[in-house]
Amino acid sequence: MVHKAEEECDNLFVKSGKEKPETFERKQAEYKDLSKKFINTKSDYSKQFSHIYSARLAELREALIPRVKAKWENVAIVKLADLEKLENQQCIIIGTLYKHQQWKPSILRELSEEHQLSASCSASKPNYCSEKDQPFLEDEMLRIKLVGEQVDIKQIITGVVCAILGNENSDGTFLVKDWCFPGCAPKESLKEYTTQKKLILVSGLNLSNNCESLGMSLFVEWLCGMAGNITIQKDNTFIVRLIIAGNTVKNNDTSQTSTNTSKELGEVIKFVDTFLSNLATCCSVTLMPGEHDPSNAMMPQRPFHPCLLPKSSRLESFKSTTNPWVGKIEGRIIIGCSGQSIQDIVKVTGETDISPLEWLEKSLLWRHICPTAPDTLLVCPYYEKDLFIMETCPDIYFVGNTDKFETKLWKGDENQIVRLISVPRFDTTQTAVIVNLDNLDTQYISFGNI
Amino acid sequence: MFKRRDVTASCLILAKIICRKKTRLNMIMESLHEYLETVAGYIFDDDKLVTYKWLSKELEVHVNIAKQILWEFWQKYKEKKQFECVFLLMGHLHDDGMRVEIVKEKNLSTAKEKYSKIISKHVYSLQKTLPETQLLMLAEDGDVKFSGIKCIENNERNDEEIHMFRWGTASREIESASREQVQSSVSEAASERKATSPEGKQVAKKKNADRKGFDNLFGKAINKQKNPSASSNADKVEVDSFNHKKETSKNVSAEKKKNTQKGGLSNFLELGKNQTKTPADSLNKGKSANSSDKECANSFDAEKGANSLTKEATEEKVSKTGFKQIQNMRSKKRNRSKETNNAVKKRKRIAIQSDSSNSEPSDNENESELDLPLSPESSPAFLKDRSVSPPQVKHENGKRKVLKIVDKTFEEDGFLVTKKVHVYESCSEEEPEIIEPKNEKKIVSESHSEVKGKKNTKQTTLMNFFKK
């Protein structure tokens, strides 16, 4: 009988010669959470946000100057205040891009709409764009309007630090001839990776609506080594960690207006806790909060409080972490965001044709995880340092909660190799992403039924 | 002859158990037939969705064995009987992705087309009928411990780590104070996890139900229509968890008394206080399992007190209707107004009583709020009392002593039943401390110490307040 079974179902079954059904041990991986800097931010909300911009500009200017000098030799770098003296000669200015947008979130407009002083028309807008948008570059003291054929208003993202080659026009605008961005941060060291270990990335589990999903249970069965045959179970022991990139609890803000919302949320969180503790008994889990999760709304989002997930927090294999998250697994540096940063960039540009992956790549070149903060993205008013500047080049850089799976192996000028991944929402796509830590090979795995 | 057969049968069972431990597989091969029969029962008699994960949990076998059992079953019966089989396919797609999906047997060939390579196919579930594979999401989850992968990193953090983890280093100073609380809550969380078995859940449910009943007892309006059900609930738990072999007739009479006693009590207490307390309780009830567990334990204490009330009452064979007792209460009130000194004592006792009843849901937030309005009105009595007779202050601090002396004074005062009632009330506050060690440990051993500690701190804070 056993042999008959084996014929059809390859080596699924235990051979009668063996004593016990095989159970494999999951591999362990060196894990280091490097996002301490996000947790230790001072909760001092009395500060002005402008400090962020000046800190950002100061730090990235240092990175820009050598690049600018290499790119445009013998052109003077001037401050905006000194432009007048140059009398329209070609020069380089370094500053932060600013796009003046009429429809970006504004507390004053909200207030006036609330009091019906102005007509409400921002509610229906999917982005902040209008035809009156204007690009500026600003440094510590002044701002100057950017003009020229090189200026594509769609590509201007507020908060990005860059250097511009060009000259001042007589009307006080700046004619742009070329751009220079800080570029990808340098790689710390080049190492040989020989581990076969793998990571799984998921996002947008949305357990409040998706708790009884077949895809979800198949995913759990696959990850925990229940489904499949012995070969698959053995292969899956190389999965060393599951990273959940945000929106585990909820996926949108359509909180039911009913009075028992908080009660429902409590129930959902209990379910999430059970779900995660089940997963964590079989696999190491890193949980990042997302836009709609019960964490703080401001970036950086803090980890879920251990009391919120009492069962999961008991397990050492369960790590609750920040959003964005920086970590090191088996020597690979991983930077990830639950999605807000890229979503906000998309809103600022108003461009729907450009995939999140491209913005991810660009933000790598900008050397900044979320440039639109603090302009349109909520952020803590930290003032000593811009936390979101990428100090080192990651090996894996991902964004969660996108519409579809995309990936790209990005290669930089200085031998940087970065795996860019856009991790799709699980609740709509039923898809998870497998990343091989050895060669950064990435593939998706989908779950479902017919 | 029969006996002998029994012996051999039990020997066989023993042997089987040993065999199972040693070589589970052989056992499975031998008992495969049995398993197949069981599965047939699940499918055809119980009309269950028999998934491999559920089966492995149910039969406590490795998931791969469960898959094997289902496969054997399918092989054996697919010709003979009508049932549906759902397969799980896993493989590489043409675009370098992977897919895991479940497919009905009849769709298997079309489903296979989209794969470039199928790396696994096995039976996912068997069931009589399945209109939609989507329905399989309703199937019960399996147990990870029977899976093919073990993770050795899933050690549990110990209590200390958890505490540090939860509250950080900043909480060092208050650590000692909250220590007990955290530990007990943690252990409760652990016990809660253990109690996921159906029986455990049921017990918990009963506890809750009982609590509700008890709250009603303490609630402001002793609604006579409500009472029978409430107290019958209470009795259930008495029988269930305390194994008190009480005669039901006794209970019935006791109930009535208890109710009226409580009625009198609540008359004594500020009605408003109880009112504020009950909504808070019902809030807690719904939400946090931890706190409700604790409260359960507490309510058990108080219940114990109430029990002892009723017991003693019956022992003394004071057979009176509730109505009469209410009358007695009134008369007692009158008596008290005459004897001012006694009244002061009683007043004080009552104040403590009400305090302890407030502190019952000891992790209740509005506990302090409840205390504040209470103390001003009762403080004059306290102060007066203390200045007159210092020894009683001593007794105040040592609760048990107070209890004894109070008992005596009541006997001196007279033999009115109403007086007795008051003695028991004070017992209901203080007796738990004596009873607790015996009964409390049966339920949640940790919560005992916590309750005790809380009560003590409660008392001292109250006293501090009065000293001012």
PDB file of N, CA and C in Angstrom, chain A residues 1 5 8-10 12-13 18-19 22-26 28 212 214 221 224-229 232-233 263 270 281-282 284 305 313-316 443-450, chain B residues 23 25 52-53 62 64 67-68 71 90 93 95-96 98-102 111 119-122 124 133-134 137 144 147-157 159 166 186 193 287:
ATOM      1  N   MET A   1       0.834  -1.205   0.000  1.00  0.00           N
ATOM      2  CA  MET A   1       0.000   0.000   0.000  1.00  0.00           C
ATOM      3  C   MET A   1       0.862   1.246   0.000  1.00  0.00           C
ATOM      4  N   ALA A   5       1.229   4.277  -2.836  1.00  0.00           N
ATOM      5  CA  ALA A   5       1.118   5.692  -2.495  1.00  0.00           C
ATOM      6  C   ALA A   5       2.312   6.458  -3.026  1.00  0.00           C
ATOM      7  N   GLU A   8       2.403   7.738  -6.786  1.00  0.00           N
ATOM      8  CA  GLU A   8       1.730   8.957  -7.223  1.00  0.00           C
ATOM      9  C   GLU A   8       2.244  10.202  -6.510  1.00  0.00           C
ATOM     10  N   CYS A   9       2.491  10.072  -5.283  1.00  0.00           N
ATOM     11  CA  CYS A   9       2.849  11.253  -4.496  1.00  0.00           C
ATOM     12  C   CYS A   9       4.318  11.228  -4.143  1.00  0.00           C
ATOM     13  N   ASP A  10       5.125  11.422  -5.081  1.00  0.00           N
ATOM     14  CA  ASP A  10       6.590  11.305  -4.984  1.00  0.00           C
ATOM     15  C   ASP A  10       7.068  10.834  -3.611  1.00  0.00           C
ATOM     16  N   LEU A  12       6.392  11.995  -0.681  1.00  0.00           N
ATOM     17  CA  LEU A  12       5.636  12.593   0.400  1.00  0.00           C
ATOM     18  C   LEU A  12       5.685  11.720   1.642  1.00  0.00           C
ATOM     19  N   PHE A  13       5.558  10.446   1.426  1.00  0.00           N
ATOM     20  CA  PHE A  13       5.272   9.597   2.578  1.00  0.00           C
ATOM     21  C   PHE A  13       6.514   9.022   3.205  1.00  0.00           C
ATOM     22  N   LYS A  18      11.904   3.687   7.755  1.00  0.00           N
ATOM     23  CA  LYS A  18      12.283   4.673   8.767  1.00  0.00           C
ATOM     24  C   LYS A  18      11.400   4.558   9.998  1.00  0.00           C
ATOM     25  N   GLU A  19      11.998   4.898  11.093  1.00  0.00           N
ATOM     26  CA  GLU A  19      11.296   4.721  12.354  1.00  0.00           C
ATOM     27  C   GLU A  19      10.239   5.786  12.555  1.00  0.00           C
ATOM     28  N   GLU A  22       9.846  12.251   9.568  1.00  0.00           N
ATOM     29  CA  GLU A  22      10.957  13.179   9.771  1.00  0.00           C
ATOM     30  C   GLU A  22      10.464  14.560  10.161  1.00  0.00           C
ATOM     31  N   THR A  23      11.179  15.111  11.105  1.00  0.00           N
ATOM     32  CA  THR A  23      10.932  16.488  11.494  1.00  0.00           C
ATOM     33  C   THR A  23      12.256  17.216  11.388  1.00  0.00           C
ATOM     34  N   PHE A  24      12.213  18.329  10.696  1.00  0.00           N
ATOM     35  CA  PHE A  24      13.458  19.039  10.464  1.00  0.00           C
ATOM     36  C   PHE A  24      13.536  20.251  11.373  1.00  0.00           C
ATOM     37  N   GLU A  25      14.741  20.633  11.629  1.00  0.00           N
ATOM     38  CA  GLU A  25      14.927  21.785  12.491  1.00  0.00           C
ATOM     39  C   GLU A  25      15.144  23.021  11.636  1.00  0.00           C
ATOM     40  N   ARG A  26      14.437  24.053  11.984  1.00  0.00           N
ATOM     41  CA  ARG A  26      14.614  25.287  11.231  1.00  0.00           C
ATOM     42  C   ARG A  26      15.995  25.865  11.492  1.00  0.00           C
ATOM     43  N   GLN A  28      18.955  28.539  11.978  1.00  0.00           N
ATOM     44  CA  GLN A  28      18.995  29.798  12.716  1.00  0.00           C
ATOM     45  C   GLN A  28      19.837  30.805  11.961  1.00  0.00           C
ATOM     46  N   GLU A 212     -10.281  34.764   8.013  1.00  0.00           N
ATOM     47  CA  GLU A 212     -10.701  33.421   7.635  1.00  0.00           C
ATOM     48  C   GLU A 212     -10.383  33.166   6.168  1.00  0.00           C
ATOM     49  N   LEU A 214      -8.468  31.492   3.001  1.00  0.00           N
ATOM     50  CA  LEU A 214      -7.838  30.238   2.638  1.00  0.00           C
ATOM     51  C   LEU A 214      -6.369  30.454   2.316  1.00  0.00           C
ATOM     52  N   GLU A 221       0.396  27.108   6.643  1.00  0.00           N
ATOM     53  CA  GLU A 221       0.740  25.691   6.525  1.00  0.00           C
ATOM     54  C   GLU A 221       2.052  25.506   5.786  1.00  0.00           C
ATOM     55  N   CYS A 224       4.994  26.812   8.016  1.00  0.00           N
ATOM     56  CA  CYS A 224       5.248  26.026   9.219  1.00  0.00           C
ATOM     57  C   CYS A 224       5.590  24.572   8.913  1.00  0.00           C
ATOM     58  N   GLY A 225       5.703  24.251   7.661  1.00  0.00           N
ATOM     59  CA  GLY A 225       6.111  22.895   7.327  1.00  0.00           C
ATOM     60  C   GLY A 225       5.024  21.871   7.507  1.00  0.00           C
ATOM     61  N   MET A 226       3.790  22.278   7.271  1.00  0.00           N
ATOM     62  CA  MET A 226       2.711  21.286   7.326  1.00  0.00           C
ATOM     63  C   MET A 226       2.378  20.795   5.930  1.00  0.00           C
ATOM     64  N   ALA A 227       2.246  21.735   5.006  1.00  0.00           N
ATOM     65  CA  ALA A 227       1.895  21.341   3.648  1.00  0.00           C
ATOM     66  C   ALA A 227       3.130  20.818   2.924  1.00  0.00           C
ATOM     67  N   GLY A 228       2.877  20.121   1.864  1.00  0.00           N
ATOM     68  CA  GLY A 228       3.969  19.680   1.004  1.00  0.00           C
ATOM     69  C   GLY A 228       4.609  18.388   1.456  1.00  0.00           C
ATOM     70  N   ASN A 229       5.584  17.972   0.688  1.00  0.00           N
ATOM     71  CA  ASN A 229       6.239  16.718   1.018  1.00  0.00           C
ATOM     72  C   ASN A 229       7.517  16.985   1.797  1.00  0.00           C
ATOM     73  N   ILE A 232       9.974  19.587   0.437  1.00  0.00           N
ATOM     74  CA  ILE A 232       9.561  20.970   0.634  1.00  0.00           C
ATOM     75  C   ILE A 232       9.742  21.381   2.078  1.00  0.00           C
ATOM     76  N   GLN A 233       9.374  20.483   2.958  1.00  0.00           N
ATOM     77  CA  GLN A 233       9.538  20.813   4.371  1.00  0.00           C
ATOM     78  C   GLN A 233      11.007  21.028   4.705  1.00  0.00           C
ATOM     79  N   LYS A 263     -14.077  47.793  20.516  1.00  0.00           N
ATOM     80  CA  LYS A 263     -14.265  46.423  20.974  1.00  0.00           C
ATOM     81  C   LYS A 263     -13.856  45.458  19.867  1.00  0.00           C
ATOM     82  N   LYS A 270      -6.630  40.422  19.478  1.00  0.00           N
ATOM     83  CA  LYS A 270      -6.496  39.115  20.123  1.00  0.00           C
ATOM     84  C   LYS A 270      -6.250  38.035  19.080  1.00  0.00           C
ATOM     85  N   THR A 281       5.887  30.229  16.937  1.00  0.00           N
ATOM     86  CA  THR A 281       6.362  28.977  17.496  1.00  0.00           C
ATOM     87  C   THR A 281       7.094  28.161  16.443  1.00  0.00           C
ATOM     88  N   CYS A 282       6.893  28.507  15.202  1.00  0.00           N
ATOM     89  CA  CYS A 282       7.505  27.706  14.144  1.00  0.00           C
ATOM     90  C   CYS A 282       8.495  28.489  13.289  1.00  0.00           C
ATOM     91  N   SER A 284      10.852  32.413  13.106  1.00  0.00           N
ATOM     92  CA  SER A 284      11.130  33.726  13.676  1.00  0.00           C
ATOM     93  C   SER A 284      10.342  34.767  12.900  1.00  0.00           C
ATOM     94  N   HIS A 305       3.280  47.526  21.198  1.00  0.00           N
ATOM     95  CA  HIS A 305       3.619  47.341  22.601  1.00  0.00           C
ATOM     96  C   HIS A 305       3.442  45.877  23.002  1.00  0.00           C
ATOM     97  N   SER A 313       4.485  38.100  22.392  1.00  0.00           N
ATOM     98  CA  SER A 313       5.637  38.749  23.007  1.00  0.00           C
ATOM     99  C   SER A 313       6.385  37.823  23.952  1.00  0.00           C
ATOM    100  N   ARG A 314       5.725  36.789  24.388  1.00  0.00           N
ATOM    101  CA  ARG A 314       6.375  35.814  25.243  1.00  0.00           C
ATOM    102  C   ARG A 314       7.483  35.059  24.504  1.00  0.00           C
ATOM    103  N   LEU A 315       7.315  34.940  23.219  1.00  0.00           N
ATOM    104  CA  LEU A 315       8.231  34.101  22.455  1.00  0.00           C
ATOM    105  C   LEU A 315       9.451  34.900  22.027  1.00  0.00           C
ATOM    106  N   GLU A 316      10.602  34.279  22.209  1.00  0.00           N
ATOM    107  CA  GLU A 316      11.832  34.963  21.830  1.00  0.00           C
ATOM    108  C   GLU A 316      11.974  35.067  20.323  1.00  0.00           C
ATOM    109  N   GLN A 443      11.741  35.521  -5.487  1.00  0.00           N
ATOM    110  CA  GLN A 443      10.578  35.061  -6.230  1.00  0.00           C
ATOM    111  C   GLN A 443       9.349  35.200  -5.356  1.00  0.00           C
ATOM    112  N   TYR A 444       8.224  35.178  -6.011  1.00  0.00           N
ATOM    113  CA  TYR A 444       7.000  35.283  -5.225  1.00  0.00           C
ATOM    114  C   TYR A 444       6.399  33.913  -5.052  1.00  0.00           C
ATOM    115  N   ILE A 445       5.563  33.784  -4.075  1.00  0.00           N
ATOM    116  CA  ILE A 445       4.796  32.557  -3.918  1.00  0.00           C
ATOM    117  C   ILE A 445       3.367  32.961  -3.600  1.00  0.00           C
ATOM    118  N   SER A 446       2.452  32.426  -4.389  1.00  0.00           N
ATOM    119  CA  SER A 446       1.058  32.803  -4.179  1.00  0.00           C
ATOM    120  C   SER A 446       0.279  31.608  -3.660  1.00  0.00           C
ATOM    121  N   PHE A 447      -0.802  31.920  -2.992  1.00  0.00           N
ATOM    122  CA  PHE A 447      -1.603  30.886  -2.354  1.00  0.00           C
ATOM    123  C   PHE A 447      -3.041  31.062  -2.789  1.00  0.00           C
ATOM    124  N   GLY A 448      -3.711  29.969  -2.959  1.00  0.00           N
ATOM    125  CA  GLY A 448      -5.106  30.143  -3.350  1.00  0.00           C
ATOM    126  C   GLY A 448      -5.782  28.831  -3.641  1.00  0.00           C
ATOM    127  N   ASN A 449      -6.870  28.939  -4.352  1.00  0.00           N
ATOM    128  CA  ASN A 449      -7.651  27.752  -4.661  1.00  0.00           C
ATOM    129  C   ASN A 449      -8.243  27.886  -6.051  1.00  0.00           C
ATOM    130  N   ILE A 450      -8.785  26.798  -6.506  1.00  0.00           N
ATOM    131  CA  ILE A 450      -9.486  26.871  -7.786  1.00  0.00           C
ATOM    132  C   ILE A 450     -10.943  26.505  -7.541  1.00  0.00           C
TER     133      ILE A 450
ATOM    134  N   THR B  23       7.917   2.880  18.476  1.00  0.00           N
ATOM    135  CA  THR B  23       7.920   2.990  17.019  1.00  0.00           C
ATOM    136  C   THR B  23       6.531   3.358  16.565  1.00  0.00           C
ATOM    137  N   LEU B  25       5.613   4.625  13.890  1.00  0.00           N
ATOM    138  CA  LEU B  25       5.299   4.324  12.501  1.00  0.00           C
ATOM    139  C   LEU B  25       4.717   2.926  12.380  1.00  0.00           C
ATOM    140  N   TYR B  52      -5.980  17.389   6.296  1.00  0.00           N
ATOM    141  CA  TYR B  52      -4.853  16.651   6.878  1.00  0.00           C
ATOM    142  C   TYR B  52      -4.386  17.299   8.179  1.00  0.00           C
ATOM    143  N   LYS B  53      -4.462  18.638   8.217  1.00  0.00           N
ATOM    144  CA  LYS B  53      -3.963  19.309   9.428  1.00  0.00           C
ATOM    145  C   LYS B  53      -4.860  19.045  10.618  1.00  0.00           C
ATOM    146  N   HIS B  62       1.909  12.986  13.107  1.00  0.00           N
ATOM    147  CA  HIS B  62       2.652  13.899  12.253  1.00  0.00           C
ATOM    148  C   HIS B  62       1.818  14.232  11.019  1.00  0.00           C
ATOM    149  N   ASN B  64       2.547  14.504   7.990  1.00  0.00           N
ATOM    150  CA  ASN B  64       2.807  13.654   6.828  1.00  0.00           C
ATOM    151  C   ASN B  64       2.074  12.324   6.947  1.00  0.00           C
ATOM    152  N   LYS B  67      -1.486  12.951   6.045  1.00  0.00           N
ATOM    153  CA  LYS B  67      -1.653  12.987   4.592  1.00  0.00           C
ATOM    154  C   LYS B  67      -1.691  11.559   4.047  1.00  0.00           C
ATOM    155  N   GLN B  68      -0.844  10.734   4.617  1.00  0.00           N
ATOM    156  CA  GLN B  68      -0.781   9.352   4.164  1.00  0.00           C
ATOM    157  C   GLN B  68      -2.090   8.624   4.444  1.00  0.00           C
ATOM    158  N   TRP B  71      -4.604   9.711   2.013  1.00  0.00           N
ATOM    159  CA  TRP B  71      -4.312   9.134   0.697  1.00  0.00           C
ATOM    160  C   TRP B  71      -4.771   7.685   0.632  1.00  0.00           C
ATOM    161  N   MET B  90       1.640  22.121  -5.260  1.00  0.00           N
ATOM    162  CA  MET B  90       2.676  23.106  -5.015  1.00  0.00           C
ATOM    163  C   MET B  90       3.682  22.981  -6.139  1.00  0.00           C
ATOM    164  N   LEU B  93       5.657  28.130 -11.229  1.00  0.00           N
ATOM    165  CA  LEU B  93       4.866  28.608 -12.359  1.00  0.00           C
ATOM    166  C   LEU B  93       5.795  28.925 -13.522  1.00  0.00           C
ATOM    167  N   ASP B  95       6.268  31.751 -14.856  1.00  0.00           N
ATOM    168  CA  ASP B  95       6.959  33.042 -14.721  1.00  0.00           C
ATOM    169  C   ASP B  95       7.844  33.100 -13.483  1.00  0.00           C
ATOM    170  N   ASP B  96       8.400  31.981 -13.114  1.00  0.00           N
ATOM    171  CA  ASP B  96       9.368  31.929 -12.027  1.00  0.00           C
ATOM    172  C   ASP B  96       8.753  32.173 -10.648  1.00  0.00           C
ATOM    173  N   MET B  98       6.139  30.893  -7.492  1.00  0.00           N
ATOM    174  CA  MET B  98       5.709  29.606  -6.949  1.00  0.00           C
ATOM    175  C   MET B  98       4.245  29.728  -6.595  1.00  0.00           C
ATOM    176  N   ARG B  99       3.601  28.602  -6.519  1.00  0.00           N
ATOM    177  CA  ARG B  99       2.202  28.658  -6.138  1.00  0.00           C
ATOM    178  C   ARG B  99       1.852  27.465  -5.281  1.00  0.00           C
ATOM    179  N   VAL B 100       1.031  27.748  -4.304  1.00  0.00           N
ATOM    180  CA  VAL B 100       0.467  26.699  -3.471  1.00  0.00           C
ATOM    181  C   VAL B 100      -1.029  26.844  -3.605  1.00  0.00           C
ATOM    182  N   GLU B 101      -1.673  25.807  -4.062  1.00  0.00           N
ATOM    183  CA  GLU B 101      -3.124  25.949  -4.173  1.00  0.00           C
ATOM    184  C   GLU B 101      -3.827  24.640  -3.917  1.00  0.00           C
ATOM    185  N   ILE B 102      -5.086  24.771  -3.588  1.00  0.00           N
ATOM    186  CA  ILE B 102      -5.878  23.564  -3.398  1.00  0.00           C
ATOM    187  C   ILE B 102      -6.874  23.455  -4.536  1.00  0.00           C
ATOM    188  N   ALA B 111      -5.676  22.481 -13.648  1.00  0.00           N
ATOM    189  CA  ALA B 111      -4.854  23.257 -12.717  1.00  0.00           C
ATOM    190  C   ALA B 111      -3.373  22.983 -12.959  1.00  0.00           C
ATOM    191  N   ILE B 119       6.006  20.347  -7.636  1.00  0.00           N
ATOM    192  CA  ILE B 119       6.952  19.740  -6.715  1.00  0.00           C
ATOM    193  C   ILE B 119       6.255  18.959  -5.602  1.00  0.00           C
ATOM    194  N   SER B 120       4.983  19.183  -5.451  1.00  0.00           N
ATOM    195  CA  SER B 120       4.291  18.368  -4.465  1.00  0.00           C
ATOM    196  C   SER B 120       2.806  18.310  -4.761  1.00  0.00           C
ATOM    197  N   LYS B 121       2.259  17.156  -4.500  1.00  0.00           N
ATOM    198  CA  LYS B 121       0.816  17.019  -4.638  1.00  0.00           C
ATOM    199  C   LYS B 121       0.376  16.044  -3.565  1.00  0.00           C
ATOM    200  N   HIS B 122      -0.519  16.456  -2.773  1.00  0.00           N
ATOM    201  CA  HIS B 122      -1.042  15.517  -1.783  1.00  0.00           C
ATOM    202  C   HIS B 122      -2.483  15.842  -1.452  1.00  0.00           C
ATOM    203  N   TYR B 124      -5.437  17.195   0.372  1.00  0.00           N
ATOM    204  CA  TYR B 124      -5.612  18.259   1.342  1.00  0.00           C
ATOM    205  C   TYR B 124      -6.762  17.930   2.276  1.00  0.00           C
ATOM    206  N   THR B 133     -14.250  25.292  -2.915  1.00  0.00           N
ATOM    207  CA  THR B 133     -13.023  25.019  -2.144  1.00  0.00           C
ATOM    208  C   THR B 133     -12.765  26.123  -1.136  1.00  0.00           C
ATOM    209  N   GLN B 134     -13.310  27.294  -1.425  1.00  0.00           N
ATOM    210  CA  GLN B 134     -13.145  28.423  -0.505  1.00  0.00           C
ATOM    211  C   GLN B 134     -13.660  28.063   0.892  1.00  0.00           C
ATOM    212  N   MET B 137     -11.637  27.158   4.146  1.00  0.00           N
ATOM    213  CA  MET B 137     -11.052  28.075   5.119  1.00  0.00           C
ATOM    214  C   MET B 137     -11.769  27.961   6.459  1.00  0.00           C
ATOM    215  N   VAL B 144       0.700  23.214  15.111  1.00  0.00           N
ATOM    216  CA  VAL B 144       2.047  23.364  14.565  1.00  0.00           C
ATOM    217  C   VAL B 144       2.991  22.305  15.109  1.00  0.00           C
ATOM    218  N   SER B 147       3.960  19.523  12.840  1.00  0.00           N
ATOM    219  CA  SER B 147       4.447  19.867  11.515  1.00  0.00           C
ATOM    220  C   SER B 147       5.845  19.309  11.292  1.00  0.00           C
ATOM    221  N   GLY B 148       6.304  19.481  10.075  1.00  0.00           N
ATOM    222  CA  GLY B 148       7.584  18.909   9.702  1.00  0.00           C
ATOM    223  C   GLY B 148       8.764  19.774  10.083  1.00  0.00           C
ATOM    224  N   ILE B 149       8.511  20.968  10.599  1.00  0.00           N
ATOM    225  CA  ILE B 149       9.612  21.861  10.936  1.00  0.00           C
ATOM    226  C   ILE B 149       9.522  22.251  12.397  1.00  0.00           C
ATOM    227  N   LYS B 150      10.619  22.106  13.043  1.00  0.00           N
ATOM    228  CA  LYS B 150      10.678  22.565  14.431  1.00  0.00           C
ATOM    229  C   LYS B 150      11.561  23.805  14.482  1.00  0.00           C
ATOM    230  N   CYS B 151      11.167  24.698  15.339  1.00  0.00           N
ATOM    231  CA  CYS B 151      11.982  25.893  15.499  1.00  0.00           C
ATOM    232  C   CYS B 151      12.507  25.901  16.916  1.00  0.00           C
ATOM    233  N   ILE B 152      13.809  25.928  17.060  1.00  0.00           N
ATOM    234  CA  ILE B 152      14.343  25.857  18.423  1.00  0.00           C
ATOM    235  C   ILE B 152      14.493  27.240  19.039  1.00  0.00           C
ATOM    236  N   GLU B 153      14.152  28.252  18.266  1.00  0.00           N
ATOM    237  CA  GLU B 153      14.304  29.601  18.811  1.00  0.00           C
ATOM    238  C   GLU B 153      13.065  30.092  19.537  1.00  0.00           C
ATOM    239  N   ASN B 154      12.059  29.261  19.586  1.00  0.00           N
ATOM    240  CA  ASN B 154      10.807  29.781  20.136  1.00  0.00           C
ATOM    241  C   ASN B 154      10.729  29.653  21.650  1.00  0.00           C
ATOM    242  N   ASN B 155      11.850  29.856  22.319  1.00  0.00           N
ATOM    243  CA  ASN B 155      11.827  29.807  23.779  1.00  0.00           C
ATOM    244  C   ASN B 155      10.959  30.928  24.312  1.00  0.00           C
ATOM    245  N   GLU B 156      10.367  30.644  25.431  1.00  0.00           N
ATOM    246  CA  GLU B 156       9.554  31.692  26.034  1.00  0.00           C
ATOM    247  C   GLU B 156      10.427  32.576  26.902  1.00  0.00           C
ATOM    248  N   ARG B 157      10.120  33.819  26.877  1.00  0.00           N
ATOM    249  CA  ARG B 157      10.810  34.733  27.780  1.00  0.00           C
ATOM    250  C   ARG B 157      10.297  34.483  29.185  1.00  0.00           C
ATOM    251  N   ASP B 159       9.497  35.612  33.210  1.00  0.00           N
ATOM    252  CA  ASP B 159       8.698  36.732  33.718  1.00  0.00           C
ATOM    253  C   ASP B 159       9.510  38.014  33.837  1.00  0.00           C
ATOM    254  N   ARG B 166       8.316  44.822  28.838  1.00  0.00           N
ATOM    255  CA  ARG B 166       7.061  45.571  28.790  1.00  0.00           C
ATOM    256  C   ARG B 166       7.217  46.987  29.296  1.00  0.00           C
ATOM    257  N   VAL B 186       0.878  37.580  34.542  1.00  0.00           N
ATOM    258  CA  VAL B 186       1.605  36.751  33.589  1.00  0.00           C
ATOM    259  C   VAL B 186       1.215  35.298  33.751  1.00  0.00           C
ATOM    260  N   ARG B 193      -3.713  30.403  28.625  1.00  0.00           N
ATOM    261  CA  ARG B 193      -3.320  29.701  27.413  1.00  0.00           C
ATOM    262  C   ARG B 193      -3.575  28.205  27.559  1.00  0.00           C
ATOM    263  N   LYS B 287     -13.872  42.720  28.345  1.00  0.00           N
ATOM    264  CA  LYS B 287     -12.578  42.919  27.686  1.00  0.00           C
ATOM    265  C   LYS B 287     -11.472  41.999  28.147  1.00  0.00           C
TER     266      LYS B 287
END
